[in-house]
Amino acid sequence: MLTIIDKYILKRYLATFVVMLLLFAPIGIIIDISEKINKMLQNQVPVLKIAIYYYHFTIYFMNNLFPIFLFISVIWFTSKLANNTEIIAILSSGISFTRFMRPYIIGASIVSVIVLLMGFWVIPVSSEGYNNFRYTYLRNDGKALMRGDNTDVYRQINDNDFIYVNSFNTESQTAYNFSLERFKKEKLEYKITASRIQWNPKEKNYTLYDYTKRIVGAEGDVIEKAPEKKMKFTFDLEDLTPVVYIAETLSLGELNAFIDKERKRGSSNINVYLVVLYKKYSVPVSAFILTIIAVSVSSMKRRGGMGVNLAIGIAVAFSFVFFDKIFGVLAEKSTFSPLLAVWLPNIFFGILAVYLLRNAKR
């Protein structure tokens, strides 16, 4: 059962966090508009698309800076409780510091569940809307950059088949200098080549131009040729060069399936996708860690008042985000374990939270 004090603290916890989000979201939008207004006017972007973009931007922006907003909001209202000697009165009544933390943990649990569920289904949709707009209207050659490097693409599409294209045009759904090799027990079974392969959306198949198929036989090879041939394959041309932010746009089930498929294909970007997956679980956990640190730091009345607590809070929050980004990039660009990279900030700041909590109890 929640007591009156529990409800009072929990209400302040959630209300301050929501107010903090509502205060900073317009600031982020104004800054973003001031930076991108020239590009929008230059590209004559429709007003409706801009409005939809800023809806997605708000969700994307708040999700990325959620740890900072949460930490500062807890620091803020807990410091006010301390300066008004409310915490001293609560602890003097016989309530232990651990019991005092209960509404904070409940509040962190509510926030964590919301962030977790949003990360599974809501954030991917907003991430897609945000990134699609940015690459389409705000970046030079954005449509080419969103596909990364689409030249000399070599992919394993299943256990036996390997495909190669010299280049790939996303708008026309056409790949050039195409080849497909099928192996059976590590021996080449046949090889298909074409100067050009084009996807036919209505017929759901591909047209191969200058088609050649070489079937390897024990007594000699068999060669088939045709100026044009329609065939069906199990791969999609877009799978050759998925958009660089593809993992951010997939729901949990889609992301797991995508990672399994890319792992079988031997994708070089598998660490990037794993970082996105693991962060869906690590970010909600950070709500508990940052809440404990914030309460431990701000529950004591200091001579400098709230200013000192806020300074400490901002420094710790930005340090957390900094380490989170650094280790994430390290995992994406090296052989460093993505799982360890994503959870290291939580582990480090979790230890710090335990240390500060023990000192606060004293």
Coordinates of C-alpha atoms in Angstrom, one line a residue:
M1 CA 0.0 0.0 0.0
L2 CA 1.2 3.5 -0.9
T3 CA 1.2 6.0 2.0
I4 CA 0.4 9.7 1.5
I5 CA 4.1 10.4 1.4
D6 CA 4.7 7.8 -1.2
K7 CA 1.9 9.2 -3.4
Y8 CA 3.3 12.7 -2.9
I9 CA 6.8 11.8 -4.0
L10 CA 5.6 9.6 -6.8
K11 CA 3.4 12.3 -8.1
R12 CA 6.3 14.8 -8.0
Y13 CA 8.6 12.3 -9.7
L14 CA 6.3 11.7 -12.7
A15 CA 5.0 15.3 -13.0
T16 CA 8.5 16.8 -12.9
F17 CA 9.7 14.4 -15.5
V18 CA 6.8 15.1 -17.8
V19 CA 7.2 18.9 -17.4
M20 CA 10.9 18.6 -18.1
L21 CA 10.1 16.8 -21.4
L22 CA 7.5 19.3 -22.3
L23 CA 9.9 22.2 -21.6
F24 CA 12.8 20.9 -23.5
A25 CA 11.0 19.4 -26.5
P26 CA 10.0 22.9 -27.9
I27 CA 13.5 24.2 -27.3
G28 CA 14.9 21.2 -29.4
I29 CA 12.3 21.9 -32.1
I30 CA 13.2 25.6 -32.3
I31 CA 16.9 24.9 -32.5
D32 CA 16.3 22.3 -35.2
I33 CA 14.1 24.7 -37.2
S34 CA 16.7 27.5 -37.0
E35 CA 19.4 25.1 -38.4
K36 CA 17.3 23.5 -41.2
I37 CA 14.8 26.2 -42.3
N38 CA 17.0 27.2 -45.3
K39 CA 17.2 23.6 -46.5
M40 CA 13.4 23.2 -46.2
L41 CA 12.7 26.4 -48.1
Q42 CA 15.3 25.5 -50.7
N43 CA 13.7 22.1 -51.3
Q44 CA 10.2 23.5 -51.1
V45 CA 9.1 20.9 -48.5
P46 CA 5.3 20.7 -48.0
V47 CA 4.1 22.1 -44.6
L48 CA 2.3 18.8 -43.8
K49 CA 5.5 16.8 -44.2
I50 CA 7.4 19.3 -42.0
A51 CA 4.7 18.9 -39.3
I52 CA 4.9 15.1 -39.5
Y53 CA 8.7 15.3 -39.4
Y54 CA 8.6 17.4 -36.1
Y55 CA 6.2 14.9 -34.6
H56 CA 8.7 12.1 -35.2
F57 CA 11.6 14.4 -34.3
T58 CA 10.0 15.1 -30.9
I59 CA 9.7 11.4 -30.0
Y60 CA 13.2 10.6 -31.4
F61 CA 14.7 13.6 -29.6
M62 CA 13.1 12.8 -26.2
N63 CA 14.1 9.1 -26.5
N64 CA 17.8 9.9 -27.1
L65 CA 18.0 12.4 -24.3
F66 CA 15.6 10.6 -21.9
P67 CA 18.4 9.8 -19.4
I68 CA 19.4 13.5 -19.1
F69 CA 15.7 14.6 -18.7
L70 CA 15.0 12.0 -16.1
F71 CA 18.1 12.6 -14.1
I72 CA 17.7 16.4 -14.0
S73 CA 14.0 16.1 -13.1
V74 CA 14.8 13.8 -10.1
I75 CA 17.7 16.1 -9.0
W76 CA 15.4 19.1 -9.3
F77 CA 12.4 18.0 -7.2
T78 CA 14.5 16.0 -4.6
S79 CA 16.7 19.1 -4.0
K80 CA 13.6 21.1 -3.4
L81 CA 12.4 18.5 -0.9
A82 CA 15.8 18.7 0.8
N83 CA 16.0 22.5 0.9
N84 CA 12.5 22.6 2.4
T85 CA 13.7 20.1 5.1
E86 CA 11.0 17.7 4.0
I87 CA 13.4 14.8 3.7
I88 CA 14.8 15.5 7.1
A89 CA 11.3 15.4 8.5
I90 CA 10.5 12.1 6.7
L91 CA 13.7 10.4 7.9
S92 CA 13.3 11.7 11.4
S93 CA 9.8 10.1 11.7
G94 CA 11.6 6.7 11.7
I95 CA 11.4 5.9 8.0
S96 CA 14.6 4.4 6.7
F97 CA 16.4 5.8 3.6
T98 CA 15.6 2.5 1.8
R99 CA 11.9 2.9 2.6
F100 CA 12.1 6.5 1.5
M101 CA 13.4 5.3 -1.9
R102 CA 10.3 3.1 -2.6
P103 CA 8.2 5.7 -4.5
Y104 CA 11.3 6.6 -6.6
I105 CA 11.7 3.0 -7.6
I106 CA 8.0 2.7 -8.4
G107 CA 8.3 5.8 -10.5
A108 CA 11.4 4.5 -12.3
S109 CA 9.6 1.2 -13.0
I110 CA 6.7 3.1 -14.6
V111 CA 9.1 5.1 -16.8
S112 CA 11.1 2.0 -17.6
V113 CA 8.1 0.1 -18.8
I114 CA 6.9 3.0 -21.0
V115 CA 10.4 3.5 -22.5
L116 CA 10.7 -0.3 -23.1
L117 CA 7.4 -0.6 -24.9
M118 CA 8.0 2.6 -26.9
G119 CA 11.4 1.2 -27.9
F120 CA 9.8 -2.0 -29.2
W121 CA 7.1 -0.4 -31.4
V122 CA 6.8 3.5 -31.2
I123 CA 10.4 4.6 -31.5
P124 CA 11.1 2.5 -34.7
V125 CA 8.2 4.3 -36.5
S126 CA 9.4 7.7 -35.4
S127 CA 13.0 6.8 -36.3
E128 CA 12.0 5.9 -39.8
G129 CA 10.0 9.1 -40.3
Y130 CA 12.8 11.2 -38.8
N131 CA 15.6 9.7 -40.8
N132 CA 13.6 9.4 -44.1
F133 CA 12.9 13.1 -44.0
R134 CA 16.4 14.1 -43.0
Y135 CA 18.0 12.0 -45.8
T136 CA 15.4 13.0 -48.4
Y137 CA 15.2 16.8 -47.8
L138 CA 18.0 17.9 -45.5
R139 CA 21.2 16.2 -46.8
N140 CA 23.0 16.7 -50.0
D141 CA 22.8 13.4 -52.0
G142 CA 20.8 12.1 -49.1
K143 CA 19.0 9.4 -51.1
A144 CA 22.4 7.9 -52.1
L145 CA 23.9 8.3 -48.6
M146 CA 21.0 6.5 -47.0
R147 CA 22.0 3.3 -48.8
G148 CA 25.6 3.6 -47.8
D149 CA 28.0 2.1 -50.3
N150 CA 26.0 0.5 -53.1
T151 CA 29.0 -0.5 -55.3
D152 CA 30.8 -3.9 -55.4
V153 CA 28.2 -5.5 -53.2
Y154 CA 28.9 -9.2 -52.3
R155 CA 26.4 -11.0 -50.1
Q156 CA 25.6 -14.5 -48.9
I157 CA 21.9 -14.8 -49.1
N158 CA 21.6 -18.3 -47.6
D159 CA 23.7 -21.3 -46.8
N160 CA 24.4 -22.2 -50.5
D161 CA 24.0 -19.0 -52.6
F162 CA 26.2 -16.0 -53.0
I163 CA 25.4 -12.9 -55.1
Y164 CA 27.5 -10.0 -56.4
V165 CA 26.5 -6.8 -58.1
N166 CA 28.9 -4.1 -59.4
S167 CA 26.4 -1.3 -58.6
F168 CA 22.7 -0.9 -57.5
N169 CA 20.2 1.8 -58.4
T170 CA 17.6 2.0 -55.7
E171 CA 15.1 4.2 -57.7
S172 CA 15.0 2.0 -60.8
Q173 CA 15.4 -1.2 -58.7
T174 CA 18.2 -2.3 -61.1
A175 CA 21.6 -3.9 -60.4
Y176 CA 24.5 -4.1 -62.8
N177 CA 27.0 -6.9 -63.5
F178 CA 25.0 -9.4 -61.5
S179 CA 26.2 -12.9 -60.6
L180 CA 24.8 -15.7 -58.5
E181 CA 26.9 -18.7 -57.4
R182 CA 25.4 -21.8 -55.8
F183 CA 27.6 -24.2 -53.9
K184 CA 26.8 -27.7 -52.8
K185 CA 29.2 -29.3 -50.2
E186 CA 31.7 -26.5 -50.9
K187 CA 31.7 -27.2 -54.7
L188 CA 30.3 -24.9 -57.3
E189 CA 27.1 -26.3 -58.7
Y190 CA 26.2 -23.5 -61.1
K191 CA 26.8 -19.8 -61.8
I192 CA 24.3 -17.3 -63.2
T193 CA 25.5 -14.0 -64.7
A194 CA 23.8 -11.0 -66.3
S195 CA 24.8 -7.5 -67.4
R196 CA 21.7 -6.2 -65.7
I197 CA 19.0 -7.5 -63.4
Q198 CA 15.7 -5.5 -62.8
W199 CA 12.9 -6.1 -60.4
N200 CA 9.4 -6.4 -61.8
P201 CA 7.0 -5.3 -59.0
K202 CA 3.8 -6.4 -60.8
E203 CA 5.0 -9.9 -61.7
K204 CA 7.1 -10.3 -58.5
N205 CA 10.1 -11.6 -60.4
Y206 CA 13.4 -10.4 -62.0
T207 CA 14.4 -9.8 -65.6
L208 CA 18.0 -10.7 -66.4
Y209 CA 19.6 -9.2 -69.5
D210 CA 22.4 -11.0 -71.3
Y211 CA 21.6 -14.0 -69.2
T212 CA 24.2 -16.8 -68.9
K213 CA 24.0 -19.9 -66.7
R214 CA 26.9 -22.3 -66.4
I215 CA 26.2 -25.7 -64.8
V216 CA 29.3 -27.4 -63.6
G217 CA 29.3 -31.1 -64.5
A218 CA 31.7 -34.0 -63.9
E219 CA 32.1 -34.6 -67.6
G220 CA 31.9 -31.1 -68.8
D221 CA 30.0 -27.8 -68.2
V222 CA 26.6 -27.0 -69.6
I223 CA 26.1 -23.4 -70.7
E224 CA 22.7 -21.7 -71.2
K225 CA 22.4 -18.3 -72.8
A226 CA 19.5 -15.9 -73.5
P227 CA 19.3 -12.1 -74.3
E228 CA 16.6 -11.8 -71.7
K229 CA 15.2 -14.2 -69.1
K230 CA 12.7 -13.8 -66.3
M231 CA 13.4 -15.6 -63.0
K232 CA 12.3 -15.7 -59.4
F233 CA 14.8 -15.5 -56.5
T234 CA 14.5 -15.7 -52.7
F235 CA 16.3 -12.3 -52.2
D236 CA 15.2 -8.7 -52.5
L237 CA 17.4 -6.2 -54.3
E238 CA 16.9 -3.8 -51.5
D239 CA 18.4 -6.4 -49.1
L240 CA 21.7 -5.9 -51.0
T241 CA 22.1 -2.4 -49.6
P242 CA 19.6 -1.8 -46.8
V243 CA 19.3 1.8 -45.5
V244 CA 22.1 2.7 -43.1
Y245 CA 19.5 3.2 -40.2
I246 CA 17.4 0.1 -41.0
A247 CA 17.8 -1.4 -37.6
E248 CA 16.4 1.7 -35.9
T249 CA 13.2 1.4 -37.9
L250 CA 12.3 -2.2 -37.1
S251 CA 10.0 -3.4 -34.3
L252 CA 11.4 -6.0 -31.9
G253 CA 10.2 -9.0 -33.8
E254 CA 11.3 -7.6 -37.1
L255 CA 14.7 -6.6 -35.8
N256 CA 15.3 -10.1 -34.4
A257 CA 14.4 -11.7 -37.7
F258 CA 16.5 -9.2 -39.6
I259 CA 19.5 -9.8 -37.4
D260 CA 19.2 -13.6 -37.9
K261 CA 19.0 -13.1 -41.7
E262 CA 22.0 -10.8 -41.7
R263 CA 24.0 -13.1 -39.5
K264 CA 23.4 -16.0 -41.9
R265 CA 24.5 -13.7 -44.8
G266 CA 27.7 -12.8 -43.0
S267 CA 26.8 -9.1 -42.9
S268 CA 29.7 -6.8 -41.9
N269 CA 27.2 -4.5 -40.2
I270 CA 25.9 -7.1 -37.7
N271 CA 27.4 -5.2 -34.7
V272 CA 25.5 -2.1 -35.7
Y273 CA 22.2 -4.0 -35.6
L274 CA 23.1 -5.7 -32.3
V275 CA 23.8 -2.4 -30.6
V276 CA 20.4 -1.2 -31.5
L277 CA 18.8 -4.4 -30.2
Y278 CA 20.6 -4.4 -26.9
K279 CA 19.9 -0.7 -26.3
K280 CA 16.2 -1.5 -26.3
Y281 CA 16.8 -3.3 -23.0
S282 CA 19.7 -1.3 -21.5
V283 CA 18.1 2.1 -21.8
P284 CA 15.1 1.3 -19.6
V285 CA 17.4 -0.2 -16.9
S286 CA 19.3 3.1 -16.8
A287 CA 16.2 4.7 -15.3
F288 CA 16.7 2.8 -12.1
I289 CA 20.4 3.6 -11.9
L290 CA 20.1 7.3 -12.7
T291 CA 17.2 7.6 -10.2
I292 CA 19.3 6.1 -7.4
I293 CA 22.2 8.3 -8.2
A294 CA 20.0 11.4 -8.4
V295 CA 18.3 10.8 -5.0
S296 CA 21.6 9.9 -3.3
V297 CA 23.3 13.1 -4.6
S298 CA 20.4 15.5 -4.0
S299 CA 18.8 14.2 -0.8
M300 CA 21.2 16.2 1.4
K301 CA 20.7 19.9 2.0
R302 CA 23.8 21.6 0.8
R303 CA 25.2 25.1 1.5
G304 CA 25.2 26.0 -2.2
G305 CA 21.5 25.0 -2.5
M306 CA 19.9 23.5 -5.6
G307 CA 22.6 25.0 -7.9
V308 CA 25.2 22.6 -6.7
N309 CA 23.0 19.6 -7.0
L310 CA 21.9 20.6 -10.5
A311 CA 25.5 21.1 -11.6
I312 CA 26.5 17.7 -10.3
G313 CA 23.4 16.2 -11.9
I314 CA 24.0 17.7 -15.3
A315 CA 27.6 16.6 -15.2
V316 CA 26.7 13.0 -14.3
A317 CA 23.9 12.8 -16.8
F318 CA 26.0 14.0 -19.7
S319 CA 28.8 11.7 -18.6
F320 CA 26.4 8.8 -18.9
V321 CA 25.2 9.8 -22.3
F322 CA 28.8 10.4 -23.4
F323 CA 30.0 6.9 -22.3
D324 CA 26.9 5.4 -23.8
K325 CA 27.7 6.9 -27.2
I326 CA 31.4 6.2 -27.1
F327 CA 31.0 2.5 -26.3
G328 CA 28.2 2.2 -28.9
V329 CA 30.4 3.6 -31.6
L330 CA 33.3 1.4 -30.4
A331 CA 31.2 -1.7 -30.8
E332 CA 30.0 -0.6 -34.3
K333 CA 33.4 0.2 -35.7
S334 CA 35.5 -2.6 -34.1
T335 CA 35.4 -6.1 -32.9
F336 CA 34.4 -5.0 -29.4
S337 CA 31.5 -7.0 -28.0
P338 CA 28.2 -5.1 -28.7
L339 CA 26.6 -6.7 -25.6
L340 CA 29.4 -5.5 -23.3
A341 CA 29.6 -2.1 -25.0
V342 CA 25.9 -1.4 -24.5
W343 CA 25.9 -2.6 -20.8
L344 CA 29.2 -1.1 -19.6
P345 CA 27.8 2.3 -18.9
N346 CA 25.0 0.7 -16.8
I347 CA 27.5 -1.5 -15.0
F348 CA 29.9 1.4 -14.3
F349 CA 27.2 3.8 -13.2
G350 CA 25.4 1.0 -11.3
I351 CA 28.5 0.6 -9.1
L352 CA 28.6 4.3 -8.6
A353 CA 24.9 4.2 -7.6
V354 CA 25.5 1.5 -5.0
Y355 CA 28.4 3.5 -3.6
L356 CA 26.5 6.8 -3.4
L357 CA 23.4 5.1 -1.9
R358 CA 25.5 3.5 0.9
N359 CA 27.0 6.9 1.7
A360 CA 23.5 8.6 1.6
K361 CA 22.2 6.0 4.1
R362 CA 24.8 7.1 6.6

